[in-house]
Amino acid sequence: MLVIVAPGQGAQSPGFLEPWLEDPTFKARFEWLSTVAGIDLVTHGTVSDAETIRRTEIAQPLLVASGLVAALELFPHPADAFGRIGAVAGHSVGELTAAAGARVLSAEQAMVLVRERGRAMAEAAKATPTGMTAVLGGVREEVLATLEKHGLTPANVNADGQVVAAGTMAQLEALAADPPAKARLTPLSVAGAFHTEHMAPAVGHMASLAQAVSTHDPRTALISNRDGMVVHDGRDVLARLVGQIAAPVRWDLCMDAMLDLGVTGMLEMPPAGTLTGIAKRAMKGVETFALKTPDQLDDARAFCEKHGDASPLDSSPTWRMVVAPGKGTFHRTEGLAEGDLLTAGAPVGEIASLRDRFPVGATHGGQVVEWLVEDQDPVAPGQPLLRLHPESGS
């Protein structure tokens, strides 16, 4: 199975788009998304210096536009992608790229949202001097306990031995003076404490805008940063994108979900390298491909062909699919049978995992047409559980 991933802020480097923009088609598409965002992303992807493209309001739209247009180079006929990609995910702002790739949002919607996201986060960062520090190595429990002692948030939990602490500069200075045992600290060049309570003003702004955004359910399994769950409701995806601005990124749980799905190949969209680097250490046995330059496209397509497996989700508009958000044992709601009518949000069962039990509901409602699993069957993330026929108005 193939998973496509999109990197987050910090993956960009000066001039990384120069070879891509030599292609007239890529350039035209990129200029269009640049126009939608109202930002000269062509200049920022080619000649702007590192300090300029580090700015949150520039870096985030630059990353999302790059990933979206590169995806069209990789899959010139977008419908073909759904026959190859088993799942998608994105780190932090990369989730917007992934959501647009899964057809939850249009590319234009994603660009407007990421423009506003970058601006709002940059503005929120001005309120209090905050920052982020990578904590590399150490024992996870000890690292987390030390962060809690200093009032810091584990804003990114990327893998064992890779945690990013975020908080005020005073809190980070206290951490530097009293680090976890056997851990190395690296201050990051960022504008503020992303994915923490300090970003709450940005969440409010984005939540207001999101009320006017139309969505579609993902056509490919989409793995959420919040908890590693596979999300198959477009409105839930959008709500998670908004809330994630002030919530930690659990990339470790995303990779766990990929392994549960049976992923054999991970391809990272440009500017690639960060997420495939983490996967090489944390996802042993999974082949990786970092798509950095257009001269790799033929090899990237061969990689997709090698690992590609169609998404299990049914895109037919006359059917609704309820899917498992995570791995575990499915416990069906007692008395629920084929032919029953379900209201929107009605429970259909629970999934019991090693970590927790979580409910599964019929987000849109409808008539139960066919159960695809039995009570107490083991299920994988994104696995279809039952088909619903939508009722009028549901």
XYZ file of C-alpha atoms in Angstrom, residues 9-282:
274
model
C 6.659 24.383 7.995
C 10.428 24.281 8.098
C 10.798 21.932 5.118
C 11.231 24.857 2.702
C 14.666 26.088 1.584
C 15.718 29.008 -0.650
C 15.302 28.298 -4.360
C 13.732 24.853 -3.946
C 11.142 25.587 -6.651
C 13.566 26.727 -9.361
C 13.756 23.404 -11.256
C 9.996 22.866 -11.011
C 9.142 26.276 -12.469
C 11.098 25.505 -15.635
C 8.048 23.479 -16.700
C 5.505 25.916 -18.265
C 2.522 23.849 -17.081
C 3.769 23.698 -13.509
C 4.518 27.427 -13.592
C 1.063 28.325 -14.901
C -0.684 26.238 -12.250
C 1.583 27.592 -9.526
C 0.979 31.173 -10.628
C -2.761 30.528 -10.436
C -2.547 29.335 -6.824
C -0.225 32.256 -6.098
C -2.910 34.581 -7.449
C -5.589 32.906 -5.337
C -3.447 33.403 -2.227
C -2.588 36.984 -3.168
C 1.114 36.300 -2.539
C 4.018 36.248 -5.005
C 4.891 32.608 -4.322
C 6.952 32.329 -7.516
C 9.431 34.867 -6.175
C 9.425 33.273 -2.723
C 10.066 29.825 -4.184
C 13.005 30.967 -6.270
C 14.881 34.082 -5.145
C 13.645 34.959 -1.645
C 16.177 34.307 1.108
C 15.833 31.906 4.044
C 14.753 34.629 6.459
C 11.919 35.721 4.150
C 10.491 32.270 3.497
C 10.746 31.442 7.201
C 7.926 33.915 7.850
C 4.800 31.974 8.732
C 2.508 33.925 6.410
C 4.802 33.087 3.467
C 6.083 29.610 4.335
C 2.674 28.006 4.779
C 1.070 29.030 1.448
C 4.359 28.248 -0.317
C 4.380 24.696 1.029
C 0.736 23.937 0.273
C 0.902 25.320 -3.287
C 4.102 23.384 -3.980
C 2.621 20.094 -2.848
C -0.644 20.539 -4.731
C 0.938 21.441 -8.059
C 3.609 18.747 -7.764
C 0.803 16.207 -7.199
C -0.624 17.135 -10.606
C 2.798 16.491 -12.140
C 2.946 13.091 -10.468
C -0.634 12.220 -11.441
C -1.489 14.221 -14.608
C -4.952 12.618 -14.550
C -5.982 13.105 -10.891
C -8.617 10.355 -10.942
C -5.794 7.859 -11.510
C -4.418 8.698 -8.078
C -7.342 7.034 -6.303
C -6.385 3.743 -7.930
C -2.887 4.014 -6.489
C -2.980 5.851 -3.168
C -4.091 3.910 -0.113
C -3.838 6.822 2.321
C -2.692 10.435 2.665
C -1.395 12.479 5.586
C 0.326 15.802 6.179
C 2.432 17.172 9.001
C 0.925 20.335 10.502
C 0.106 22.684 7.594
C 0.751 19.714 5.288
C -2.639 18.406 6.394
C -4.228 21.089 4.215
C -2.286 19.721 1.244
C -3.428 16.205 2.091
C -7.060 17.284 2.552
C -7.121 18.961 -0.855
C -5.459 15.923 -2.422
C -8.167 13.699 -0.931
C -10.807 16.054 -2.425
C -12.149 17.280 0.912
C -11.361 20.813 -0.261
C -10.587 22.333 -3.634
C -7.085 23.658 -4.271
C -8.466 27.192 -4.242
C -10.203 26.680 -0.895
C -6.983 25.269 0.530
C -4.999 28.301 -0.633
C -7.407 30.799 0.918
C -7.445 28.837 4.179
C -3.667 28.501 4.340
C -3.215 32.212 3.603
C -5.484 33.074 6.508
C -3.923 30.383 8.698
C -0.423 31.750 8.129
C -1.470 35.328 8.771
C -3.447 34.462 11.896
C -0.671 32.328 13.367
C 1.919 35.019 12.664
C -0.290 37.574 14.395
C -0.892 35.287 17.380
C 2.861 34.774 17.728
C 3.350 38.518 18.276
C 1.309 38.579 21.491
C 3.941 36.874 23.669
C 7.601 35.987 22.996
C 7.399 32.237 22.365
C 9.380 29.606 20.536
C 10.070 25.911 19.974
C 12.975 23.616 20.807
C 13.619 20.126 19.444
C 14.347 17.569 22.157
C 16.298 14.715 20.594
C 16.957 11.490 22.446
C 16.181 10.682 26.055
C 13.461 8.433 27.465
C 10.024 9.570 26.284
C 8.398 9.471 29.728
C 11.252 11.481 31.235
C 11.205 13.972 28.357
C 7.455 14.557 28.701
C 7.708 14.841 32.481
C 10.453 17.466 32.149
C 8.389 19.474 29.662
C 5.401 19.363 31.981
C 7.570 20.516 34.907
C 8.575 23.609 32.934
C 5.033 24.292 31.666
C 5.942 23.426 28.075
C 3.786 21.676 25.474
C 5.037 18.692 23.422
C 3.842 20.469 20.264
C 5.222 17.841 17.866
C 5.623 14.217 18.896
C 7.273 12.922 15.758
C 8.727 9.611 16.959
C 10.605 8.105 19.854
C 13.448 10.474 20.628
C 11.957 13.281 18.513
C 9.775 15.697 20.458
C 9.413 19.443 19.906
C 8.796 21.523 23.022
C 6.913 24.814 22.714
C 6.147 27.655 25.096
C 7.352 31.041 26.255
C 10.991 31.988 25.862
C 11.344 31.991 29.657
C 10.040 28.410 29.808
C 12.415 27.322 27.038
C 15.338 28.951 28.853
C 14.399 26.981 31.976
C 14.389 23.803 29.873
C 17.843 24.616 28.521
C 19.118 24.955 32.087
C 17.436 21.714 33.189
C 17.166 19.364 30.198
C 15.972 15.733 30.287
C 18.700 13.163 30.842
C 20.530 11.976 27.707
C 18.642 14.451 25.505
C 20.049 17.052 23.122
C 18.253 20.399 22.715
C 18.118 22.316 19.435
C 16.283 25.684 19.363
C 14.206 26.020 16.189
C 14.022 29.071 13.974
C 10.265 29.640 14.151
C 8.082 32.653 14.834
C 6.267 31.268 17.863
C 4.885 28.347 19.847
C 2.804 26.644 17.168
C 0.336 23.913 18.144
C -0.081 25.279 21.664
C -2.564 27.438 23.571
C -0.640 30.491 22.332
C -2.268 29.940 18.914
C -5.833 30.132 20.297
C -6.580 33.502 18.587
C -5.763 31.926 15.224
C -8.127 29.046 15.948
C -10.972 31.470 16.558
C -10.343 33.294 13.284
C -10.130 30.076 11.275
C -13.213 28.579 12.944
C -15.214 31.606 11.853
C -14.040 31.253 8.247
C -14.598 27.494 8.216
C -18.339 27.968 8.699
C -18.556 29.157 5.099
C -16.394 26.388 3.581
C -18.092 23.538 1.736
C -16.495 20.105 2.018
C -16.678 16.602 0.577
C -15.888 13.325 2.284
C -12.337 12.138 1.526
C -11.956 9.817 -1.444
C -8.795 8.400 0.101
C -8.135 7.380 3.697
C -6.968 10.551 5.449
C -4.917 10.147 8.644
C -5.369 12.915 11.202
C -2.522 14.638 13.062
C -4.648 14.863 16.176
C -4.762 11.176 17.043
C -3.713 9.084 14.048
C -7.340 8.231 13.269
C -8.619 7.770 9.716
C -11.274 10.444 9.173
C -14.003 9.925 6.581
C -16.254 12.933 7.173
C -15.384 16.170 5.392
C -16.740 18.459 8.106
C -14.761 16.561 10.725
C -11.616 16.918 8.620
C -12.158 20.682 8.417
C -12.824 20.967 12.163
C -9.636 19.042 12.873
C -7.640 21.288 10.541
C -8.844 24.298 12.504
C -8.320 22.824 15.959
C -4.892 21.468 15.073
C -3.491 24.996 14.976
C -3.461 24.981 18.789
C -3.140 21.216 19.389
C -0.041 18.996 19.309
C 0.898 17.175 16.111
C 1.001 13.427 16.833
C 2.992 12.282 13.830
C 4.039 9.204 15.819
C 0.398 8.083 15.892
C 0.036 8.843 12.176
C 2.943 6.502 11.432
C 1.414 3.846 13.705
C -1.777 4.099 11.635
C 0.206 3.730 8.413
C 1.775 0.533 9.727
C -1.664 -0.724 10.808
C -2.927 -0.035 7.290
C -0.138 -2.179 5.863
C 1.706 0.638 4.110
C 4.748 -0.611 2.202
C 5.778 2.641 0.507
C 5.783 6.316 1.588
C 6.219 9.100 -0.961
C 6.819 12.619 0.356
C 5.781 15.599 -1.741
C 8.195 18.525 -2.237
C 9.994 20.049 -0.506
C 10.648 16.473 0.600
C 13.049 14.865 3.013
C 11.849 15.584 6.552
C 9.069 13.009 6.840
C 10.842 10.289 4.882
C 13.834 10.865 7.156
C 11.688 10.210 10.226
C 10.103 7.161 8.570
C 13.466 5.556 7.823
C 14.105 5.385 11.559
C 10.580 4.772 12.831
